[in-house]
Coordinates of C-alpha atoms in Angstrom, one line a residue:
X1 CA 29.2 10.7 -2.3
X2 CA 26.7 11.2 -5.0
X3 CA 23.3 10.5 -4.8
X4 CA 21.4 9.1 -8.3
X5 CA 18.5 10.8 -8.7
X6 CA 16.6 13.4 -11.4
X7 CA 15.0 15.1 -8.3
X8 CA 16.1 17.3 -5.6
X9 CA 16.1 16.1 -2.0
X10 CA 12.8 17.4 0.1
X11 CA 15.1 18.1 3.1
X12 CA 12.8 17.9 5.9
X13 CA 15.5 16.1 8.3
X14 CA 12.7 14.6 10.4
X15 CA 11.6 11.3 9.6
X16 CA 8.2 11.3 11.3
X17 CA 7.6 14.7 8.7
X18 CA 9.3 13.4 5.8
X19 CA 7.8 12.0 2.6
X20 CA 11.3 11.2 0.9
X21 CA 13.3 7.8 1.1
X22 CA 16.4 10.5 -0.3
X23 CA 16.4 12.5 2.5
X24 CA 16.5 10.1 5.2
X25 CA 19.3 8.3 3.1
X26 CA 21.5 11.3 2.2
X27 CA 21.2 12.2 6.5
X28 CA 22.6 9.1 7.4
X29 CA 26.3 10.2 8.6
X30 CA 24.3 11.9 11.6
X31 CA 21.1 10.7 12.0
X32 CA 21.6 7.2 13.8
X33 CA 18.8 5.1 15.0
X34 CA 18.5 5.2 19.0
X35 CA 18.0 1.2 19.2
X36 CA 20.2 -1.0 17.8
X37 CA 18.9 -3.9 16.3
X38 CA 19.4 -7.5 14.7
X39 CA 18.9 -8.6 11.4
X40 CA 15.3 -9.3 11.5
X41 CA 14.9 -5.6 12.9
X42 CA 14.3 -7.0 16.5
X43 CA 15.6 -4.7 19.2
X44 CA 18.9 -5.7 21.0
X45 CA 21.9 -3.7 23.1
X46 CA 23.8 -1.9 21.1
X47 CA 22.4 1.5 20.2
X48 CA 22.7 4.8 22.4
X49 CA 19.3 3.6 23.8
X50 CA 17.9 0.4 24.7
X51 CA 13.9 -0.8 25.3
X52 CA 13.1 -3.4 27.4
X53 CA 9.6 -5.2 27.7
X54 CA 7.6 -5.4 30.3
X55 CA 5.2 -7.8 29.0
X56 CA 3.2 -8.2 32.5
X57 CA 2.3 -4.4 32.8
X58 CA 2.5 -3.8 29.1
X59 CA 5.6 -0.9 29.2
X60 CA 8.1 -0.4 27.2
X61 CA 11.1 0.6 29.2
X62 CA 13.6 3.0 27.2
X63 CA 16.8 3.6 28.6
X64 CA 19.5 6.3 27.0
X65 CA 23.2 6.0 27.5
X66 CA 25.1 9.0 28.8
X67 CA 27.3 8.5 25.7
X68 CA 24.8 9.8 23.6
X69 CA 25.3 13.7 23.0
X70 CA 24.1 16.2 20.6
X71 CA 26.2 17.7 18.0
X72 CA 26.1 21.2 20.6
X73 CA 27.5 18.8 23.8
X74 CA 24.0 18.5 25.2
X75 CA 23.1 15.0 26.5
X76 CA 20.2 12.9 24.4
X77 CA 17.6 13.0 27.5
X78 CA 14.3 10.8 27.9
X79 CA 12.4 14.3 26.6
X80 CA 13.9 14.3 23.5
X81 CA 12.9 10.2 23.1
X82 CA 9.3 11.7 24.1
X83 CA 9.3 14.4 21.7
X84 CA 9.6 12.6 18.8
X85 CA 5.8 11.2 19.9
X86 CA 4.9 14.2 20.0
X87 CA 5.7 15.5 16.5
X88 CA 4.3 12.2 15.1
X89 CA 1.0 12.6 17.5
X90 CA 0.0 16.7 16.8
X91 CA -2.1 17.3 14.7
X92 CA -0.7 20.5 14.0
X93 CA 2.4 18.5 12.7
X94 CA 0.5 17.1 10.1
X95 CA 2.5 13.4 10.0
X96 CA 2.2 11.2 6.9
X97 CA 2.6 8.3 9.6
X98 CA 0.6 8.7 12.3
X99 CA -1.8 5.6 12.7
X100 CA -3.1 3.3 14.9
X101 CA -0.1 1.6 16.1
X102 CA 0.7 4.9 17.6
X103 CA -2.5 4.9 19.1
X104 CA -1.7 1.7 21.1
X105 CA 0.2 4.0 23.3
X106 CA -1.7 5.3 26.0
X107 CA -3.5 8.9 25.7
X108 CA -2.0 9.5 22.2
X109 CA -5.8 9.3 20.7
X110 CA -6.8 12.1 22.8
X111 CA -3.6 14.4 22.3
X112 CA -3.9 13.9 18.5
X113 CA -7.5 15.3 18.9
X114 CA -6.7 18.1 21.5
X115 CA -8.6 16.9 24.2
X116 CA -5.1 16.5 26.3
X117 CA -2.0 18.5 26.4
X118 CA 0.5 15.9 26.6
X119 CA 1.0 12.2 26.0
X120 CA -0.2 10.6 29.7
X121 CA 1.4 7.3 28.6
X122 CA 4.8 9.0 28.4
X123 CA 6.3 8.9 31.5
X124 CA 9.8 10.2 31.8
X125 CA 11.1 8.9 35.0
X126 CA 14.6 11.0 34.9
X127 CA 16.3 12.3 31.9
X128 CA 17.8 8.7 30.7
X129 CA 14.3 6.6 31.3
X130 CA 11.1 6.7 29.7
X131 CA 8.5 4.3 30.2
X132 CA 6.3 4.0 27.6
X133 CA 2.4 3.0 28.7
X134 CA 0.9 0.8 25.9
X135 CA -2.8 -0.4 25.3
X136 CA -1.8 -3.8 24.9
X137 CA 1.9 -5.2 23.9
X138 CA 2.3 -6.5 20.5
X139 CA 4.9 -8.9 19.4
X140 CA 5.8 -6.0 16.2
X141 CA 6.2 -3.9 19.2
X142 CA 9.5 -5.4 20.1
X143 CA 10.7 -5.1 15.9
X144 CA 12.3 -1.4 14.3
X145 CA 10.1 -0.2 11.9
X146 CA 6.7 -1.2 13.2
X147 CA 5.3 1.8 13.9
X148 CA 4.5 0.7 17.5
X149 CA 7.7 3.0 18.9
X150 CA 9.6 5.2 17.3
X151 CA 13.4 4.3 17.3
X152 CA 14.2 8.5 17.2
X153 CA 15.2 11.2 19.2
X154 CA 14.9 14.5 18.6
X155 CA 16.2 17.8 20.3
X156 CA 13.7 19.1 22.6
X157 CA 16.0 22.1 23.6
X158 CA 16.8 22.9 20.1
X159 CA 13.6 22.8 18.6
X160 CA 11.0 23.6 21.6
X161 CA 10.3 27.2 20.4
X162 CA 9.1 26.2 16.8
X163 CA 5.2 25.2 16.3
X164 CA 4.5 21.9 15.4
X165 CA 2.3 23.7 12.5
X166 CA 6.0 25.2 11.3
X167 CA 8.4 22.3 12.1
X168 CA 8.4 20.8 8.7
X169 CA 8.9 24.1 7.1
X170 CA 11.8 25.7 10.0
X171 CA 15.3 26.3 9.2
X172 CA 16.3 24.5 12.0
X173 CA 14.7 21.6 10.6
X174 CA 15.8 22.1 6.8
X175 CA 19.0 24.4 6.9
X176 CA 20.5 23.6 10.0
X177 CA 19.3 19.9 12.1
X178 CA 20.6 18.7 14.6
X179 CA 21.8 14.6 15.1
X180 CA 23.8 12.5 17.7
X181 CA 25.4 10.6 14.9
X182 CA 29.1 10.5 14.2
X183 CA 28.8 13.7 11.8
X184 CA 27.0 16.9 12.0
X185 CA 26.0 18.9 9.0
X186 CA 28.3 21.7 8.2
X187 CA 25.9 23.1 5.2
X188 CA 23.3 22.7 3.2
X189 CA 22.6 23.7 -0.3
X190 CA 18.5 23.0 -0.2
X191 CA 17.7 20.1 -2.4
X192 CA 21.3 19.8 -3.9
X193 CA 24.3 18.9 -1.6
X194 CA 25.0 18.2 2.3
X195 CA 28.3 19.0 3.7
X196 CA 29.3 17.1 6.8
X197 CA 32.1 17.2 9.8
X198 CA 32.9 15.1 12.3
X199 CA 31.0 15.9 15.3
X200 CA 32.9 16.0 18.6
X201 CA 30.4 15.8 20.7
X202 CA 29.9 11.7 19.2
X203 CA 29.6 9.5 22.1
X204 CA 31.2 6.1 19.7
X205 CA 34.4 5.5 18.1
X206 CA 35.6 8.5 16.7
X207 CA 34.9 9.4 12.9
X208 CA 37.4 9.1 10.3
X209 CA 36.8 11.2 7.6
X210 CA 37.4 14.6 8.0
X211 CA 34.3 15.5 5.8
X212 CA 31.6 14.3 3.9
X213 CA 30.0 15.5 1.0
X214 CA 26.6 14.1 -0.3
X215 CA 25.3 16.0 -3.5
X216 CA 22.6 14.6 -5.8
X217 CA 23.7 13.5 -9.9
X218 CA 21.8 13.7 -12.2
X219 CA 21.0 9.8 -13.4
X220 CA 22.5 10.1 -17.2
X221 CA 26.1 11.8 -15.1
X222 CA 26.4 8.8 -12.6
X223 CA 28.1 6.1 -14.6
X224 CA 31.0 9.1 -16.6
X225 CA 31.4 10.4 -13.0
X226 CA 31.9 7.1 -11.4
X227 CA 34.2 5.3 -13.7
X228 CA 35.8 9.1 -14.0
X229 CA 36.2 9.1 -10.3
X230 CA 34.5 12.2 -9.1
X231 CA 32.5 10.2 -6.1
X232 CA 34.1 7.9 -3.8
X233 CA 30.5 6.1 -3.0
X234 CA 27.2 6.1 -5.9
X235 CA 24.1 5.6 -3.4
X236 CA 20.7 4.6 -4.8
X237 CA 22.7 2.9 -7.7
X238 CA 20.1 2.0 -10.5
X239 CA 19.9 -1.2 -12.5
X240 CA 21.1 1.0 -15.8
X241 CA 23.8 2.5 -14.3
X242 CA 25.0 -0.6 -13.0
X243 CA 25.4 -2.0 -16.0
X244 CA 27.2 0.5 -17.5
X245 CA 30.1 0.5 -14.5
X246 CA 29.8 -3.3 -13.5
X247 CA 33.0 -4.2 -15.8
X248 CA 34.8 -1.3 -13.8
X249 CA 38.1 -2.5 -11.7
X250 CA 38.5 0.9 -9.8
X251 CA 34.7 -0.2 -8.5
X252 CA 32.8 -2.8 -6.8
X253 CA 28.8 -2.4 -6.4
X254 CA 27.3 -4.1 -3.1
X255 CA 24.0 -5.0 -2.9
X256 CA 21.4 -7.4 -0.9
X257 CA 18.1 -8.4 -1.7
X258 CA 15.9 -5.9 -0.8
X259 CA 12.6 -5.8 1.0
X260 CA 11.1 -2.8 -0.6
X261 CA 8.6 -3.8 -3.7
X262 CA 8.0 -2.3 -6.8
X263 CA 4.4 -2.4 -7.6
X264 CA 1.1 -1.6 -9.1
X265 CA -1.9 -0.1 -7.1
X266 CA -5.5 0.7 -7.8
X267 CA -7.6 3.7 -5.9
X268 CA -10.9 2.0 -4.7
X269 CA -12.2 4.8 -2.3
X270 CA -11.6 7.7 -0.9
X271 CA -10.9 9.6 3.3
X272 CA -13.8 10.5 4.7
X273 CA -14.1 14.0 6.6
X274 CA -12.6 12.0 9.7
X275 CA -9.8 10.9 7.6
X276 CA -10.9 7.0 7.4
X277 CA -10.3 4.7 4.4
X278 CA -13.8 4.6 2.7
X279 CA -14.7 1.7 0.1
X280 CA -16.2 3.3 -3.5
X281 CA -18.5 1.3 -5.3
X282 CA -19.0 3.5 -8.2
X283 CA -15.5 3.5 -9.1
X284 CA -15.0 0.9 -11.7
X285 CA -11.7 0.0 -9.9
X286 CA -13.8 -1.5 -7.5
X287 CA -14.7 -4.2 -9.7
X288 CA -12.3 -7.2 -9.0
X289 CA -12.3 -8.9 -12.5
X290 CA -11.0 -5.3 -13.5
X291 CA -8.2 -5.4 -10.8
X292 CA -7.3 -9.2 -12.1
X293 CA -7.3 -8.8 -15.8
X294 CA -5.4 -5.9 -15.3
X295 CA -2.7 -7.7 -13.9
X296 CA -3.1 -10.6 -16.3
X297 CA -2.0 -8.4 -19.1
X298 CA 1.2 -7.3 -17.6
X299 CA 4.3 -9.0 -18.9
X300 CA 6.0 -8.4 -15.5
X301 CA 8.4 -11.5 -16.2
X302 CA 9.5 -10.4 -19.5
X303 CA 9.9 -7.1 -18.4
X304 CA 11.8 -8.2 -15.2
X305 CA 14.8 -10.0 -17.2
X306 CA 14.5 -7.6 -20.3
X307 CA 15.3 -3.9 -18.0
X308 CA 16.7 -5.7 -14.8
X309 CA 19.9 -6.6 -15.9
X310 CA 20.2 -9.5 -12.8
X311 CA 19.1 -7.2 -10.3
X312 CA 15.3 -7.5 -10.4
X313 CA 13.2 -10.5 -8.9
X314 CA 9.9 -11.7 -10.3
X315 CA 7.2 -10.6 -7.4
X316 CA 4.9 -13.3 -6.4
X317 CA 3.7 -11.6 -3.1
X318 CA 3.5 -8.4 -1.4
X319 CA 6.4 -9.4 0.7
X320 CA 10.1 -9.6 -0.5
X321 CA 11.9 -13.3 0.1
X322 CA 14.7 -10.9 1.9
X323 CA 11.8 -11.6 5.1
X324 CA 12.6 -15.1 5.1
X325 CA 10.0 -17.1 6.6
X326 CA 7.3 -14.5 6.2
X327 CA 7.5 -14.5 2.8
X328 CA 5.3 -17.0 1.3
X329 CA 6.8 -18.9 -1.3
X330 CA 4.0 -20.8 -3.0
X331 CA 1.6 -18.1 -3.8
X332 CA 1.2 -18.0 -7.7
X333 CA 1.9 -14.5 -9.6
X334 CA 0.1 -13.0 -11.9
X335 CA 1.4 -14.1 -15.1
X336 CA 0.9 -13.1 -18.3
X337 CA -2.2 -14.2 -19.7
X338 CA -4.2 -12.0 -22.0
X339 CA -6.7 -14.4 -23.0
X340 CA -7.2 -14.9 -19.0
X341 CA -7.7 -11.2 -18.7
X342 CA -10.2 -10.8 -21.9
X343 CA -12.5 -13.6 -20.5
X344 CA -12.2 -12.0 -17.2
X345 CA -13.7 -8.8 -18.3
X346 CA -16.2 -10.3 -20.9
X347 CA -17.6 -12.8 -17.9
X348 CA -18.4 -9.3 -15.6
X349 CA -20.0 -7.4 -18.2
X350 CA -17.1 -5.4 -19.5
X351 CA -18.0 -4.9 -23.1
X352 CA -15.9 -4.1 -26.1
X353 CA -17.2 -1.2 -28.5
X354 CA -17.0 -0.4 -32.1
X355 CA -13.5 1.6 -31.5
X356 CA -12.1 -1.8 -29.5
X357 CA -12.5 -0.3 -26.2
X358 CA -14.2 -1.8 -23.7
X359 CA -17.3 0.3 -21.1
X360 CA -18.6 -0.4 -18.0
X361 CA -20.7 -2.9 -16.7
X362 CA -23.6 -0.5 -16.5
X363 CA -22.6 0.8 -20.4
X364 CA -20.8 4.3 -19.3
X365 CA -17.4 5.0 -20.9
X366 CA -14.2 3.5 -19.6
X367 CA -11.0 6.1 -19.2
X368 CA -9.0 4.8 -16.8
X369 CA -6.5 7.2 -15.6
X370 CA -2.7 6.1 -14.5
X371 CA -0.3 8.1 -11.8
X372 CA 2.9 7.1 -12.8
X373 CA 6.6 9.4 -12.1
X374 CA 8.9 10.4 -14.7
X375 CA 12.0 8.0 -14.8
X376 CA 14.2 6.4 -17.3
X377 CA 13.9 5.9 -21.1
X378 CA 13.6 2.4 -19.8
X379 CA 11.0 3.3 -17.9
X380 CA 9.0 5.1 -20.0
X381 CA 9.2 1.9 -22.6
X382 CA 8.2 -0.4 -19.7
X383 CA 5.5 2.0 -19.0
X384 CA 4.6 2.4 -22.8
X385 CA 4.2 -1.6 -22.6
X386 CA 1.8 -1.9 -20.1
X387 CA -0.7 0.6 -21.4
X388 CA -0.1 -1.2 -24.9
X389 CA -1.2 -4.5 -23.5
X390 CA -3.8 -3.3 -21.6
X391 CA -5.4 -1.6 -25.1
X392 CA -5.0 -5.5 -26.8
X393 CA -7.7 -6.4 -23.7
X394 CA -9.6 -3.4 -24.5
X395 CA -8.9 -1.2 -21.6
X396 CA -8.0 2.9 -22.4
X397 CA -5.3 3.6 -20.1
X398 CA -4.0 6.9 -19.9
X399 CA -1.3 9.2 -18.2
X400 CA -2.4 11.7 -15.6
X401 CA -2.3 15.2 -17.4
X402 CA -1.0 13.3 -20.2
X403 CA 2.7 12.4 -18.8
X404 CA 4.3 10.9 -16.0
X405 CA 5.3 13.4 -13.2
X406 CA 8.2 14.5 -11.7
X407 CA 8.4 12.8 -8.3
X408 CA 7.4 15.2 -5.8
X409 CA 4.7 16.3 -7.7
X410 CA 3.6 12.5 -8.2
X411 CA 4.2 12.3 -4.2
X412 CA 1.4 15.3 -4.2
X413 CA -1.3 13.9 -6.4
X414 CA -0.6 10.2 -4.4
X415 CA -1.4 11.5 -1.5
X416 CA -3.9 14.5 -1.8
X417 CA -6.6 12.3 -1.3
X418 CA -9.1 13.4 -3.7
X419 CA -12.0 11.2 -4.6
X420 CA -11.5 10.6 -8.9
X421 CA -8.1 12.0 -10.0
X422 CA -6.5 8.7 -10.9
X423 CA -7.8 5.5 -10.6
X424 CA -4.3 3.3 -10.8
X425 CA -0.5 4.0 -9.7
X426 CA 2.7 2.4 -10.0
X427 CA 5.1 3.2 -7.1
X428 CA 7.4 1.3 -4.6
X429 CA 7.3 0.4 -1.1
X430 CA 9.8 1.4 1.1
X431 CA 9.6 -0.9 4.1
X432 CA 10.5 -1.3 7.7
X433 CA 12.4 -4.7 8.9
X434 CA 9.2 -5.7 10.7
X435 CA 7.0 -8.2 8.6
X436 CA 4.0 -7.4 9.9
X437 CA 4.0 -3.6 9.5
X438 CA 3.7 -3.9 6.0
X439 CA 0.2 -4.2 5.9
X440 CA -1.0 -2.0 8.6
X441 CA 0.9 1.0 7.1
X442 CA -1.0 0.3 3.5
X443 CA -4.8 -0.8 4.7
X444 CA -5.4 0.5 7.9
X445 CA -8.6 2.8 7.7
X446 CA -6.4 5.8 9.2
X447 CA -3.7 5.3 7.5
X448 CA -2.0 8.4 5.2
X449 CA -0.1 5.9 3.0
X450 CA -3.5 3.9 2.5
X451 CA -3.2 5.4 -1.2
X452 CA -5.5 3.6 -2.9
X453 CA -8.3 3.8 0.3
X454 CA -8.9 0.1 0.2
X455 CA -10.6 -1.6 3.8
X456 CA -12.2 -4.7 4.6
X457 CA -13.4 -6.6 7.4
X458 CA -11.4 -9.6 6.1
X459 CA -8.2 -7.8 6.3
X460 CA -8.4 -5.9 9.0
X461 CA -9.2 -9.5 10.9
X462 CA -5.7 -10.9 9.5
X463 CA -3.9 -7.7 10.5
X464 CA -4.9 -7.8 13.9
X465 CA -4.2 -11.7 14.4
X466 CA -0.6 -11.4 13.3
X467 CA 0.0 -8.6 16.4
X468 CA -2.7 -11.0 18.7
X469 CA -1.0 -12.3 21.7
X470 CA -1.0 -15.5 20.4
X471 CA 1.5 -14.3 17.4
X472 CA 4.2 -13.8 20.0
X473 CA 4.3 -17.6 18.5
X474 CA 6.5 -16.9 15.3
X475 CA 5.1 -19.9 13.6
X476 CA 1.7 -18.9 14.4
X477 CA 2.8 -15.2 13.0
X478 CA 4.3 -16.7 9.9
X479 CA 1.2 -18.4 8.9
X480 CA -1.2 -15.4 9.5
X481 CA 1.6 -14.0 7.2
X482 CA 0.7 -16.2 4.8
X483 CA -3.1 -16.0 4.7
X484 CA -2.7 -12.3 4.7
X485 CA -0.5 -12.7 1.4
X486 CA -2.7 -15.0 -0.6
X487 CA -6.1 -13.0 0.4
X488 CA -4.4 -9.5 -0.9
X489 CA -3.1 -11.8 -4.1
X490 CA -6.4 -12.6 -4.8
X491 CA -7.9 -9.7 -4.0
X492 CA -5.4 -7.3 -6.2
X493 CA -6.2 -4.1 -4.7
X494 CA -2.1 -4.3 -4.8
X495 CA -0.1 -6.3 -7.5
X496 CA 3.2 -7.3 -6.6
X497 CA 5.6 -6.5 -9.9
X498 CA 9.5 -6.9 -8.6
X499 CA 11.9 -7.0 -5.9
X500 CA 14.9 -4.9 -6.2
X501 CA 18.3 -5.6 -5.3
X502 CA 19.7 -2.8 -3.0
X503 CA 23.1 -1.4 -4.7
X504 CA 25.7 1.2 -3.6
X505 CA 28.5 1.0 -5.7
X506 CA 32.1 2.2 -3.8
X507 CA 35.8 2.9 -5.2
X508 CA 37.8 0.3 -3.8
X509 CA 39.7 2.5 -1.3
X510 CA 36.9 3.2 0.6
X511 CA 36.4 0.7 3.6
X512 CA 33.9 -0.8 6.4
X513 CA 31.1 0.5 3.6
X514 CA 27.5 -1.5 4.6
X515 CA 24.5 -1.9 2.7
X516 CA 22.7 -4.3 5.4
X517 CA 20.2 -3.3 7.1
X518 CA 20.7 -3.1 10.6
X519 CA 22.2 -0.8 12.6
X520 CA 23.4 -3.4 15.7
X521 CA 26.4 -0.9 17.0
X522 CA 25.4 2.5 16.6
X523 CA 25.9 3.8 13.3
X524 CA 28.4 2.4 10.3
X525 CA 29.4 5.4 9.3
X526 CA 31.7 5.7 12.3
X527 CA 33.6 2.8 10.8
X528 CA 33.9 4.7 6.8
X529 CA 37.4 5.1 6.1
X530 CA 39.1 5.5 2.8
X531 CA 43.0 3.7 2.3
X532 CA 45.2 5.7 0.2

């Protein structure tokens, strides 16, 4: 299997330590979800582990099978379920995701501060149950992805000697982790390749492929070593390369409308020294015609059929259409409108000086400075575009250090948290099946992937009422859905640009390949074959 990408893989084989989408998608063949669920990420039989609700006491009851076994023979116990709270809770871990869903489980507040040495709301009955004590129960709670429980295990007996402070960085993390999925890692060649082998230990249908290898190509090799035959599965196939092998018979490229979104951001504050989202009003981001007329000058549409070759959507929300219901249907994009955006900026005082650029409201020079990470030529060009159009409106856009970055350095500067680095990003969402997640993940105060450091009392009122008791109503949860769409819309501290069309692109002896999202019975890649 190759991987598409111009960048090494991080390789920190621990999702709740991870800041990759690569990783967790090259570790697939062995690391398989503990729940199964359906395909609107709700939690049903069918994993190695199943929660049940008690909704009167507010507990989550988890329950592992005795199938489920490590790749050394040791049994997947109800302290391994717990210790994957427990890296995402330390602060000595230093987790991108903790927030304040995790929260909702009892005592993790004061274990994340110190004050306790273990989780009291974990209680591990035996060594197949764990009842999890929550705060409150939230209808997200019951969905994958929503940050309320974590749908992992990890190896307690394995990894019990290493400091949280020195997980992310331990061999036994990097060169050599441990899963319960069908393969186990054989080797690792740090950023580059992964080797895999059956692992005997598996507890569901036997494997059967008698090795894997997952190495990353280099995105102007992928479409000669495809149609050459090098890989027998392309994952992370682009838009470009897609084009260039569609016409292929010895190929066929799957795909499903995604529900990550491509989009634009703006950095309106700043963490505060207890790591809370705090609002800026000196930035000149923080000015909303700024935020709108922005947006007005982007030719997203044009842009969307010119580079995305039939496998990029128009974004008219935060939230794909691949969310059914959720996704609201009638809220209007931002389309292109630069006379819009010009009277925009005139109306709130943004005036236009002898050299055609425009200054602040209070007459100071505007720079404005753009994050952006180094892609394609097409992506440069689109790139190229943007800051074009937003010169006709009179805005100076430029490039962080003067050129787009290579990813994990972009990841770094996006999340460093310093106050004026960059006041605007492009970047894309990778999201979990649960609707309502979405939005606590990018504007809760605590929040690490709060990027841009927006908070209001106006959104933090919607987020709460769409994980209220009364949202265990999924109409009443669909239209708080709604509301929360068309106020972040308006507000454009985020602009929607595209959805994407997820695409792996197999040779047509391979077999049972999958690119849907859910993971009802265990793990597909028990079921990848190839036909001679």
């Amino acid at each position: 299997m190759g991987y598409a990408s111009d960048e090494p893989f991080k390789g920190v084989f621990i999702d709740e330590l991870a800041s990759d989408e690569k990783t967790s998608v090259m570790a697939a063949p062995g690391a398989t979800s503990l729940f199964g669920y359906d395909k609107d990420g709700k939690y049903v039989a069918g994993g190695f582990g199943r929660v049940k609700f008690d909704r009167k006491n507010n507990v989550a009851v988890v329950s592992i099978s005795k199938k489920a076994k490590w790749s050394d023979g040791k049994p997947v116990t109800s302290r391994d379920a717990a210790y994957a709270y427990e890296i995402q809770a330390n602060k000595d871990s230093n987790s991108l995701y903790y927030n304040e869903m995790l929260e909702n489980i009892e005592g993790v507040k004061e274990y994340h501060a110190g004050k306790a040495g273990k989780i009291t709301g974990l209680e591990e009955k035996d060594s197949k149950h764990l009842l999890i004590h929550l705060k409150k129960l939230t209808p997200a709670a019951e969905y994958a992805g929503s940050g309320y429980l974590l749908n992992v295990a990890y190896s307690y007996h394995y990894l019990k000697d290493v400091l949280f402070a020195k997980l992310a960085q331990s061999d036994k993390v990097r060169k050599h982790p441990m899963f319960f999925g069908p393969y186990k890692v054989k080797k690792i060649v740090p950023g580059e390749a992964i080797e895999w082998v059956p692992n005997k230990y598996y507890g569901g249908p036997k494997p059967k492929l008698a090795k894997i290898i997952t190495e990353i190509v280099p995105l102007s090799q992928v479409a000669t070593a495809m149609k050459a035959g090098k890989y027998d599965v392309l994952l992370n196939t682009s838009s470009a390369t897609y084009n260039k092998i569609k016409n292929d018979k010895k190929l066929v490229t799957l795909g499903n409308l995604g529900i990550e979104i491509t989009y634009l951001g703006f950095k309106v504050g700043y963490t505060d020294k207890d790591g809370k989202s705090v609002m800026d009003a000196s930035l000149p981001t923080s000015e909303l015609a700024l935020r709108q007329a922005m947006a007005y000058a982007m030719n997203v549409d044009t842009i969307t059929k010119k580079f995305g070759r039939g496998v990029t959507k128009y974004a008219n929300t935060l939230l794909s259409p691949a969310y059914g219901g959720y996704h609201d249907k009638n809220v209007q994009p931002y389309s292109f409108d630069l006379k819009k955006a010009n009277r925009l900026l005139d109306k709130a005082g943004f005036k236009r000086g002898k050299d055609g650029y425009r200054t602040q409201p209070n007459g100071k020079k505007l720079v404005l400075t753009m994050l952006d990470q180094k892609g394609s030529k097409n992506d440069e060009a689109v790139r190229t575009n943007y800051i074009q159009l937003w010169k006709k409106v009179g805005l100076n856009v430029k490039l962080y250090e003067g050129k787009a970055l290579e990813y994990n350095n972009y990841l770094d500067v996006l999340s460093s948290n310093k106050r004026h680095d960059f006041d605007l990003w492009t970047g894309v969402w990778v999201l979990p099946p649960e609707p309502t997640s979405y939005p606590s993940y990018i504007s809760a105060p605590d929040s690490e992937l709060n990027y841009g450091h927006f908070t209001s009392k106006e959104n933090d009122k919607l987020v709460a009422q769409m994980n209220s008791p009364k949202a265990f109503n999924t109409k009443y949860r669909i239209g708080q859905m709604h509301k929360w769409q068309r106020y972040m819309q308006k507000e454009a501290y985020v602009v929607p640009l595209y959805y994407q069309y997820g695409l792996e692109t197999i040779s047509k002896n391979v077999k049972n390949f999958s690119t849907t999202t859910e993971n009802v019975k265990y793990n597909f890649w028990n079921q990848v074959a190839l036909t001679k």
